XYZ file of N, CA and C in Angstrom:
156
model
N -25.415 -53.007 36.246
C -25.059 -54.227 36.448
C -23.802 -54.724 37.262
N -23.877 -55.499 38.227
C -22.319 -55.610 38.818
C -21.321 -56.665 38.140
N -20.523 -56.641 37.500
C -19.704 -57.687 36.818
C -19.889 -58.963 36.929
N -20.154 -59.283 38.580
C -19.653 -60.818 38.806
C -21.342 -61.241 38.823
N -22.296 -60.408 38.777
C -23.884 -60.792 38.797
C -24.191 -61.522 37.298
N -24.596 -62.971 37.538
C -25.086 -63.333 36.340
C -26.286 -63.990 36.836
N -26.946 -64.695 35.681
C -28.311 -65.556 35.999
C -27.717 -66.578 37.278
N -26.795 -66.867 37.013
C -26.622 -67.922 38.652
C -25.631 -67.246 38.988
N -25.811 -66.816 40.378
C -24.467 -66.316 40.936
C -23.770 -67.577 42.058
N -22.525 -67.607 42.002
C -21.963 -68.616 42.567
C -21.805 -68.453 44.335
N -22.064 -68.806 45.606
C -22.102 -68.653 46.608
C -20.680 -68.015 47.299
N -19.923 -68.275 46.485
C -18.390 -66.631 46.848
C -19.047 -65.400 46.005
N -19.727 -65.597 45.023
C -19.744 -64.122 44.629
C -20.822 -63.158 45.500
N -21.612 -64.225 45.747
C -22.630 -64.008 46.720
C -22.484 -63.061 47.918
N -21.619 -63.575 48.282
C -20.856 -63.632 49.862
C -19.985 -62.225 49.745
N -19.416 -61.874 48.454
C -18.748 -60.846 48.373
C -19.876 -59.710 48.235
N -20.768 -59.507 47.411
C -21.744 -58.801 47.080
C -22.442 -58.164 48.077
N -23.018 -59.434 49.203
C -23.676 -59.042 49.964
C -22.542 -58.591 51.268
N -21.281 -58.867 51.437
C -20.639 -58.084 52.116
C -20.211 -56.450 51.635
N -20.782 -55.951 50.400
C -20.757 -54.570 49.814
C -21.638 -54.048 49.560
N -23.027 -54.557 49.588
C -23.963 -54.252 49.237
C -25.336 -54.670 50.309
N -26.196 -53.583 50.265
C -27.544 -54.368 51.130
C -28.272 -54.799 50.756
N -28.500 -54.977 49.737
C -29.609 -56.147 49.151
C -28.919 -56.558 47.372
N -28.909 -58.063 47.722
C -28.332 -58.684 46.892
C -29.274 -59.402 45.860
N -29.591 -59.344 44.654
C -30.811 -59.700 43.751
C -29.929 -61.281 43.328
N -31.215 -62.410 43.650
C -30.698 -63.764 43.693
C -31.726 -64.365 42.693
N -31.759 -65.155 41.518
C -32.043 -65.916 41.008
C -32.608 -67.105 40.835
N -33.359 -67.798 40.570
C -33.644 -69.124 40.269
C -34.501 -69.788 39.281
N -34.446 -70.920 38.856
C -35.059 -71.536 37.776
C -35.862 -72.541 38.525
N -37.076 -71.995 37.633
C -38.196 -73.130 38.483
C -38.980 -73.083 36.996
N -39.052 -74.403 37.186
C -40.289 -75.135 35.798
C -41.775 -74.467 36.169
N -42.373 -73.455 35.863
C -43.498 -73.129 36.455
C -44.904 -73.122 34.946
N -44.951 -74.321 34.825
C -46.143 -74.547 33.860
C -47.323 -74.527 34.477
N -47.047 -74.915 35.986
C -48.236 -74.548 36.722
C -48.351 -73.541 38.022
N -47.213 -72.953 37.607
C -47.022 -71.794 38.652
C -47.518 -70.496 38.422
N -47.690 -69.921 39.492
C -47.964 -68.338 38.915
C -47.001 -67.686 39.529
N -46.858 -66.058 39.753
C -45.181 -65.448 40.260
C -45.519 -65.545 41.517
N -46.680 -65.471 41.707
C -46.853 -64.972 43.592
C -46.908 -66.447 44.136
N -47.549 -67.660 43.726
C -47.043 -69.082 44.123
C -45.928 -69.780 43.989
N -45.110 -68.926 43.171
C -43.757 -69.258 43.159
C -43.131 -68.689 44.351
N -43.259 -67.594 44.443
C -42.554 -66.613 45.579
C -43.011 -67.210 46.667
N -44.220 -67.327 47.260
C -44.610 -67.816 48.355
C -44.006 -68.915 48.851
N -43.608 -70.190 47.643
C -42.645 -71.307 47.992
C -41.037 -70.829 48.185
N -40.716 -70.432 47.428
C -39.277 -69.814 47.650
C -39.451 -69.129 49.285
N -40.192 -68.438 49.265
C -39.932 -67.249 50.170
C -40.078 -68.038 52.143
N -40.994 -69.060 51.692
C -41.597 -70.066 52.742
C -41.631 -69.193 54.171
N -42.472 -67.962 54.382
C -42.509 -67.047 55.322
C -41.203 -66.368 56.233
N -40.374 -66.336 55.205
C -38.735 -65.986 56.073
C -39.280 -64.117 56.068
N -38.434 -64.030 56.836
C -38.642 -62.577 56.894
C -37.589 -62.085 56.012
N -37.514 -60.586 55.255
C -37.028 -59.773 54.848
C -37.007 -60.369 53.122
N -38.052 -61.025 52.885
C -38.073 -61.358 51.199
C -39.339 -60.929 50.483
N -39.230 -59.525 51.129
C -39.883 -58.549 50.474
C -41.378 -58.800 51.142
C-alpha cells in the first residue's frame, strides 16, 4: 500500500499518485442501509467510461 493512501485521499495526493500510476484506488463512504454494492457502484459511476 502506498504511504500516502488512506481511507480519504487528498486531491493533491490523488494527483501525485495519478501522475505515477495508471490506476489509483479511490474510496467513498456511503450510507448503505438501503443500497447494495452494485446499486452504489451504478450511482457513483454514472455511466462514465473507465469505472470498470
